[in-house]
Coordinates of C-alpha atoms in Angstrom, one line a residue:
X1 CA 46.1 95.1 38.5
X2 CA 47.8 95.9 35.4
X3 CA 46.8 94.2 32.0
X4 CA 49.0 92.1 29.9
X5 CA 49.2 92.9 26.6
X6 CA 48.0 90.6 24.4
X7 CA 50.3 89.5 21.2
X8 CA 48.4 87.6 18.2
X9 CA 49.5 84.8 17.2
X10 CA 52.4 84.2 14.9
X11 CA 50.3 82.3 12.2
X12 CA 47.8 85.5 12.9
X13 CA 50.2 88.4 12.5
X14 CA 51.3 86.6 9.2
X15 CA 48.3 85.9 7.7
X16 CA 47.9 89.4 7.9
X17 CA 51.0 90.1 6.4
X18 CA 50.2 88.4 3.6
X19 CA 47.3 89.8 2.6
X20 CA 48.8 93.5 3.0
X21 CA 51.2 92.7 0.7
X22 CA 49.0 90.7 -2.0
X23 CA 47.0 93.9 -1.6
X24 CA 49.7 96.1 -2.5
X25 CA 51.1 94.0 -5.4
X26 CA 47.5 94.3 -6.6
X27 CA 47.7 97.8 -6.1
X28 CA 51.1 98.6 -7.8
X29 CA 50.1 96.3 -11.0
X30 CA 46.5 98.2 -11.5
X31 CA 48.2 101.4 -11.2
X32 CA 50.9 100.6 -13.2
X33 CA 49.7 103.1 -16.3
X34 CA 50.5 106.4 -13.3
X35 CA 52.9 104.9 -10.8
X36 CA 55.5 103.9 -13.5
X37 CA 56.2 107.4 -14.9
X38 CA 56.0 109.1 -11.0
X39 CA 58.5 106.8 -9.7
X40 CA 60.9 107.6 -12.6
X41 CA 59.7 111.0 -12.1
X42 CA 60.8 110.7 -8.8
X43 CA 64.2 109.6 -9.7
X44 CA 65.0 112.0 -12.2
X45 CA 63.7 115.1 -9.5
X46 CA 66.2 113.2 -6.9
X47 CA 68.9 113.5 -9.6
X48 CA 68.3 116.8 -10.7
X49 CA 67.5 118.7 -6.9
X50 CA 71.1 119.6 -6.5
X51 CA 70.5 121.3 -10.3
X52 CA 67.5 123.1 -9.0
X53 CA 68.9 124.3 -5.7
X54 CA 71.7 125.5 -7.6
X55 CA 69.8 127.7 -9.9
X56 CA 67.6 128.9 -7.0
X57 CA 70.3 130.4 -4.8
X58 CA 73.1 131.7 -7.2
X59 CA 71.0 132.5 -9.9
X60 CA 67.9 133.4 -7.8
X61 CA 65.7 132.6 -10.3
X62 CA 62.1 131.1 -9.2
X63 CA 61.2 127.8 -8.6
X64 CA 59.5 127.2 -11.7
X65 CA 62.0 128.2 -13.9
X66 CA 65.1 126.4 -11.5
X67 CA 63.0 123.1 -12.1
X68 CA 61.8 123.9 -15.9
X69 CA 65.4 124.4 -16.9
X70 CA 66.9 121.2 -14.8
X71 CA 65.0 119.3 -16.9
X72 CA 65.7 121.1 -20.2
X73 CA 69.5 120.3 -19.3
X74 CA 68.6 116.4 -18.6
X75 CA 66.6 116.6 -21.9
X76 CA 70.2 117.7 -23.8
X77 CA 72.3 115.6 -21.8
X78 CA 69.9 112.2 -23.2
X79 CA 69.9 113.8 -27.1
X80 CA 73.4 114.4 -27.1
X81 CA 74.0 110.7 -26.3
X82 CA 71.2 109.9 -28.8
X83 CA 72.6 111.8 -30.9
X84 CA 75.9 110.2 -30.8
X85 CA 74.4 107.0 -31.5
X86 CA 72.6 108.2 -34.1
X87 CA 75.3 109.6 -35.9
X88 CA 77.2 106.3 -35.6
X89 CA 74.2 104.7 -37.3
X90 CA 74.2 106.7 -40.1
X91 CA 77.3 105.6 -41.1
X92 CA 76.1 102.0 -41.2
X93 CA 73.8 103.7 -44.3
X94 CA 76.9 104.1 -46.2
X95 CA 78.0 100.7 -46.0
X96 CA 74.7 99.3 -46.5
X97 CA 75.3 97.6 -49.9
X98 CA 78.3 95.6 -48.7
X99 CA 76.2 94.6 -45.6
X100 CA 73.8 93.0 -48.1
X101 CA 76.7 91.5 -50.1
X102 CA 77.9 90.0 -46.2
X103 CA 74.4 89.2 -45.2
X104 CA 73.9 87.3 -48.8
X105 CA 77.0 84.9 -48.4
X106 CA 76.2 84.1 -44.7
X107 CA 72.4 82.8 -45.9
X108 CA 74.1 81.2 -48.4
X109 CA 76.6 79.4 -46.7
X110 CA 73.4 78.7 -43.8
X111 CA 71.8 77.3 -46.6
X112 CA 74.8 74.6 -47.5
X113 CA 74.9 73.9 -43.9
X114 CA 71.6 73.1 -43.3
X115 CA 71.4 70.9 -46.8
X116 CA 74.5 68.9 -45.4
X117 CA 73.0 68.6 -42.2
X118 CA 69.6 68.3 -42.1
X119 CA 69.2 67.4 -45.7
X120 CA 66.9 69.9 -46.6
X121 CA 67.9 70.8 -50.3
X122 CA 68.0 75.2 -51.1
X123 CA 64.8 74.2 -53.1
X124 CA 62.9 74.0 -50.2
X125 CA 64.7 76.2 -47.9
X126 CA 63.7 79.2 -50.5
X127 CA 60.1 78.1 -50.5
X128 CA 59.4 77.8 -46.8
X129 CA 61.2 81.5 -46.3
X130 CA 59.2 82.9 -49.2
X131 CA 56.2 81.6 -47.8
X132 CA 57.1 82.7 -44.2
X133 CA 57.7 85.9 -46.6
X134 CA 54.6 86.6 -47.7
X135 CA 52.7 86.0 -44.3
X136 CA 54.6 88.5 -43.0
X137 CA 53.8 90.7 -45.5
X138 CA 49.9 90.2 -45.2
X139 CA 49.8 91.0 -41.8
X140 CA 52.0 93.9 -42.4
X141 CA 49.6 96.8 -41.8
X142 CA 48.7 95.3 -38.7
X143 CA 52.3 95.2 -37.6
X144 CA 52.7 99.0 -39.0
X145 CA 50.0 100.0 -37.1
X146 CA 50.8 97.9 -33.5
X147 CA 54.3 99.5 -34.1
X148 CA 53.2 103.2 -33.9
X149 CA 50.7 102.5 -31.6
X150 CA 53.4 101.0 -29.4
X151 CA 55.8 104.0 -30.4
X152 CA 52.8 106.6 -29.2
X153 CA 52.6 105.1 -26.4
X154 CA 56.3 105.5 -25.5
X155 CA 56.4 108.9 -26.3
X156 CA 53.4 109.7 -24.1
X157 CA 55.0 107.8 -21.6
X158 CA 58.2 110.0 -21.6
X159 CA 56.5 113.2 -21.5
X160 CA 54.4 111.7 -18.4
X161 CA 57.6 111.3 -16.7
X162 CA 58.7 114.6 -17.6
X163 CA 55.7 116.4 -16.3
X164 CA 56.2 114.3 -13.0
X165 CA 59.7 115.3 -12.6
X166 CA 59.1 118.8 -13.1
X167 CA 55.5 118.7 -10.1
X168 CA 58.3 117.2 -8.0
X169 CA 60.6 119.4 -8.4
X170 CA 58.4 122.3 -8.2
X171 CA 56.5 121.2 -4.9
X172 CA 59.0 119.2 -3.3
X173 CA 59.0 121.7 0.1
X174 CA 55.1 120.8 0.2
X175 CA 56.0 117.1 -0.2
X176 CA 58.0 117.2 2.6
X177 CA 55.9 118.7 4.8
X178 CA 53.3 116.7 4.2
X179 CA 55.5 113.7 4.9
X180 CA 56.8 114.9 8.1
X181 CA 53.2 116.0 9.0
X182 CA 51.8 112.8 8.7
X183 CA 54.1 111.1 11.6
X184 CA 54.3 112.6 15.2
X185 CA 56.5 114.5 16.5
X186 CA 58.0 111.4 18.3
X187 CA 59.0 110.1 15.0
X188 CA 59.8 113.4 13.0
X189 CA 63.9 112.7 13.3
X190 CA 63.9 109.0 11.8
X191 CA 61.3 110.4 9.1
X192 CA 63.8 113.0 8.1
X193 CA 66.7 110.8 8.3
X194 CA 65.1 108.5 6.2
X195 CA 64.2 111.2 3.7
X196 CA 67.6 112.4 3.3
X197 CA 69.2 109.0 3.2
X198 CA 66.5 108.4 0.5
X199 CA 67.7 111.6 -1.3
X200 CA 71.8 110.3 -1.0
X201 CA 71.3 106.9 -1.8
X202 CA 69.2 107.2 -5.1
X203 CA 71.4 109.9 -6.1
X204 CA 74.4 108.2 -5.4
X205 CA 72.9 105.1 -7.3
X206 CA 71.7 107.1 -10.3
X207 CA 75.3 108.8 -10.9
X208 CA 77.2 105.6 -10.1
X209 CA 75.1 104.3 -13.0
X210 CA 76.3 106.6 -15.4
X211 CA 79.7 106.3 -14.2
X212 CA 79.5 102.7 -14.8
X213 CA 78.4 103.2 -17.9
X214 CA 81.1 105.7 -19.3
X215 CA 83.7 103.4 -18.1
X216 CA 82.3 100.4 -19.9
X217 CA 81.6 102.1 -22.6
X218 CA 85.4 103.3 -22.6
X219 CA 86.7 99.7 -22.2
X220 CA 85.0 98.4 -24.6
X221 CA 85.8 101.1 -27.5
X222 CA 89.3 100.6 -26.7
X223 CA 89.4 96.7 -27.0
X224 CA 87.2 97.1 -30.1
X225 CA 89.2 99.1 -31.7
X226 CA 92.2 97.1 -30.9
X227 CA 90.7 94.0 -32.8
X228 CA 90.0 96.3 -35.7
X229 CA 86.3 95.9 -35.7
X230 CA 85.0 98.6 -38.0
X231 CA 82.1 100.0 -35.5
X232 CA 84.2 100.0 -32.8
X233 CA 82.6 103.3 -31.4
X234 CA 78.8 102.4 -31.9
X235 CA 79.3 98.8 -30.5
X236 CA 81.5 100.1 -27.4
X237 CA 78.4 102.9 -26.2
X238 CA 76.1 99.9 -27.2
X239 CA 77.7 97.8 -24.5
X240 CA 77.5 100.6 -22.0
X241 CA 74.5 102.0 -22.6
X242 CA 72.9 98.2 -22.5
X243 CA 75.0 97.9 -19.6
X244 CA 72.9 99.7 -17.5
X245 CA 69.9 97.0 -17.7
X246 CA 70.4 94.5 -15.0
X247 CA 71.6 91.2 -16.0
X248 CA 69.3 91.1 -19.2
X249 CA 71.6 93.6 -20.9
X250 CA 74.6 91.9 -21.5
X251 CA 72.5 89.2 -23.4
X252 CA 70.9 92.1 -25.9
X253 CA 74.6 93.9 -26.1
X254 CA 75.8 90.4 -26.8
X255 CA 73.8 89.7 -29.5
X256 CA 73.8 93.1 -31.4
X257 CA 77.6 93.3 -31.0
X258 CA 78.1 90.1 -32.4
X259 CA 75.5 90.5 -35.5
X260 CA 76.7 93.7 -36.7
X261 CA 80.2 92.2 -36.7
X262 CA 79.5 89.3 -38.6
X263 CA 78.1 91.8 -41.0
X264 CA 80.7 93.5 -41.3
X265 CA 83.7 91.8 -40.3
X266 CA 85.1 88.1 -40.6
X267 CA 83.8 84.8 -38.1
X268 CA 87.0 85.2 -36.0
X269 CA 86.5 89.1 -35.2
X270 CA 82.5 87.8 -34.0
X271 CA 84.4 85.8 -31.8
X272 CA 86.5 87.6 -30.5
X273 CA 83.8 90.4 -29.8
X274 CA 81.7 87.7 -28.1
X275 CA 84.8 87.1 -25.9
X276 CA 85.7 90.7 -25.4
X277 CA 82.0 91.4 -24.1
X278 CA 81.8 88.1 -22.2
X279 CA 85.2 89.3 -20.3
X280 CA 84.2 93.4 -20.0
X281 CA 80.7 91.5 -18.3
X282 CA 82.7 89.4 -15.7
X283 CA 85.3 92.4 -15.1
X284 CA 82.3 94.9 -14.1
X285 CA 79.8 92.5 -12.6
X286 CA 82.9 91.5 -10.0
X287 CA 84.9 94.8 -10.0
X288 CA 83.0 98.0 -10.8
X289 CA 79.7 97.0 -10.0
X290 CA 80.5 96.4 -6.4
X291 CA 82.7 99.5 -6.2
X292 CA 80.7 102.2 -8.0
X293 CA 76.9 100.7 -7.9
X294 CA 76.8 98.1 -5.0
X295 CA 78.5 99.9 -2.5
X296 CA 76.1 102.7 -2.8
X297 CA 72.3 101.0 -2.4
X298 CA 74.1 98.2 0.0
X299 CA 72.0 94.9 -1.4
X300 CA 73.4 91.7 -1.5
X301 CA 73.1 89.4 -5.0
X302 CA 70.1 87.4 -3.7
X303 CA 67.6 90.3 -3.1
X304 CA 68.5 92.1 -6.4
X305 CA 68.0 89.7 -8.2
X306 CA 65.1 88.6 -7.1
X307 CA 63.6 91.8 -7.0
X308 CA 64.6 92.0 -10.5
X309 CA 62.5 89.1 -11.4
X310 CA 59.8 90.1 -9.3
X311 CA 59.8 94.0 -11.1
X312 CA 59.7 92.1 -14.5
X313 CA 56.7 90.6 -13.7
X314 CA 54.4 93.1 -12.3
X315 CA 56.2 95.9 -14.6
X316 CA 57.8 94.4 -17.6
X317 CA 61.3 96.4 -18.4
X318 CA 60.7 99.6 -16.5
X319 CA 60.1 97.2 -13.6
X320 CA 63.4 96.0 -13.9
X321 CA 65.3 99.4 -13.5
X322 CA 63.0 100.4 -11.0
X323 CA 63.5 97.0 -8.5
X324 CA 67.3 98.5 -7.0
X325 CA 66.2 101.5 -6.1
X326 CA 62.6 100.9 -4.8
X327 CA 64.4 97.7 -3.0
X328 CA 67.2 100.6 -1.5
X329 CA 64.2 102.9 -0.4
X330 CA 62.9 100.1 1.7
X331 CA 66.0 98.8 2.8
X332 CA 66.8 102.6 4.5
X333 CA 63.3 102.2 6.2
X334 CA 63.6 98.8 7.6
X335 CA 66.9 100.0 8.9
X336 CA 65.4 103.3 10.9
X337 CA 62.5 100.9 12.8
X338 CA 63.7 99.0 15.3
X339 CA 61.0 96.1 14.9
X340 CA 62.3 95.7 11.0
X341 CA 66.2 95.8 11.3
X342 CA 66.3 92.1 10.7
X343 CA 64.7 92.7 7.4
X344 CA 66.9 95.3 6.8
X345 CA 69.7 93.1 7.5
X346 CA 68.0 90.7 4.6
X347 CA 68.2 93.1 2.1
X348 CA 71.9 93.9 3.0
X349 CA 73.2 90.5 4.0
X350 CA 77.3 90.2 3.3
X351 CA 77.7 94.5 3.3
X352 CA 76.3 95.0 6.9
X353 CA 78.5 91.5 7.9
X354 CA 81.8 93.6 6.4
X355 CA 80.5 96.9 7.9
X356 CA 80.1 95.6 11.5
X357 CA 83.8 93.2 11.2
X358 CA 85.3 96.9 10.4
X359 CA 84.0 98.7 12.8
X360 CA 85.5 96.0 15.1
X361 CA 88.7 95.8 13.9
X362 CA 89.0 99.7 14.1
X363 CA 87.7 99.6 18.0
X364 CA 91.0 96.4 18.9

């Protein structure tokens, strides 16, 4: 007679769920310190492979060399842009005496306000700021040295992710095979697939990125410099560049906009540079974001942010640019294995509804 099969439990199969992926989260937070700079190593090899190829077959130089000087042209394409900020900040130096002079009538009319309100005469305003002064002071060389401690650390971290990029790069046919090797032959067509689609989407998602970015940056030069603010150029790539962090960047490009030009300018041009950001925000998170970014890793709202949150936690700030794509890679899985399409669907929600009504409509 033939056997049944027997299914665990539901409460069985999820209790073991649950521990897999407490285990994993444990994983991913201990190994933070090396799997942080490989997986932006891995996004940077993804970006640059087309590079690499490139050099490989027209130039026919070795592999090495193809993947040493992809990331030499990365490295100039990130200190060009640094340098363009740079020199925008440099001009700031000229001005910085009348940015004191600005900086000096605001405290002082802060100082009026909070006498009239709070009745708190200047007396006592200038002895609790001297005093918060002078702690500050005293526990400056432990600040000076947590600073370039902090500052070490971020360089190291960058050359970490540069070494991973170019390891990648340089054994990515060994990666593959080994990838390919691990699964049976059965499975050897949805492992490639998904490997490709891997390959497309994070691409696609890296330069819709920078696309989104150029065009922010564009829009909000021009309305800058339609309101006459005097940085117009440093505070429009400020936008874009900021931009790029999900939903926490519009708060930090909202605040250094509106600082430097109450600096420099007058209480109505803050304004209307709080506005003008405000309004650029909703006009990308409802227009371009869909159409440059969403459209290419197919999440819905929900499961970004979310997994935002979630990449915050367990990574801090590198977590948060890393939560789309990782959340993309698995999205592409779950939708190769029959057994996790509905989670796949999840991830994808409102796309794969609009996706599925179009393929109807074109079939009537």
């Amino acid at each position: 007679m033939p056997t049944k099969k027997l299914i665990a439990p539901f409460y069985e199969r999820l209790a073991f769920v649950l521990i897999g992926v407490c285990i994993l989260g444990y994983i991913v937070v201990a190994g933070k310190e090396i799997l942080d700079p490989m997986m932006f190593g891995f996004l940077f090899a993804v970006l640059l492979l087309p590079v690499s190829n490139l050099l490989e077959k027209k130039l026919r130089l070795p592999r090495s060399a193809s993947s040493f000087i992809s990331i030499l042209l990365l490295i100039t394409f990130v200190g060009s842009i640094l340098y363009l900020i740079g020199s925008q900040i440099s001009n700031i130096a000229n001005d910085w005496p009348m940015l004191q002079t600005q900086v000096k009538e605001s405290i002082a009319n802060l100082q009026v306000w909070v006498q009239d309100t709070f009745h708190i005469n200047a007396h006592k305003q200038i002895t609790y700021v001297n005093s918060t002064a002078d702690k500050i002071m005293a526990s400056g060389t432990a600040v000076l040295g947590t600073t370039f401690g902090a500052v070490s650390s971020l360089l190291l971290f960058y050359v970490f992710i540069l070494i991973f990029t170019f390891f990648i790069l340089f054994y990515r046919r060994l990666l593959f095979r080994f990838i390919t090797w691990v699964f049976s032959d059965d499975h050897k067509e949805v492992v490639v697939d998904i490997v490709e689609n891997v390959q497309k989407i994070l691409r696609q998602y890296i330069f819709g990125l920078l696309i989104e970015m150029v065009i922010v940056s564009g829009m909000a030069i021009t309305v800058f410099y339609i309101l006459g603010i005097k940085y117009a150029a440093l505070l429009g790539i400020i936008v874009g560049v900021f931009n790029i962090i999900p939903y926490i960047g519009i708060f930090s490009a909202l605040l250094l906009s509106t600082i430097v030009t109450f600096a420099t300018g007058t209480i109505s041009q803050t304004l209307f540079v709080a506005g003008s950001v405000v309004g650029i925000h909703l006009v990308d998170a409802n227009f371009l974001l869909p159409a440059v970014v969403g459209s290419k890793v197919r999440l819905n709202a929900l499961i970004s942010f979310v997994g935002i949150i979630i990449g915050e936690m367990m990574w801090g700030l590198s977590g948060m640019f890393l939560s789309i794509p990782v959340i993309a890679i698995f999205k592409i899985v779950f939708d190769r294995v029959a057994s996790l399409k509905p989670w796949g669907y999840l991830l994808g929600g409102n796309y794969e509804y609009k996706e599925s009504a179009e393929k109807e409509m074109k079939t009537e």
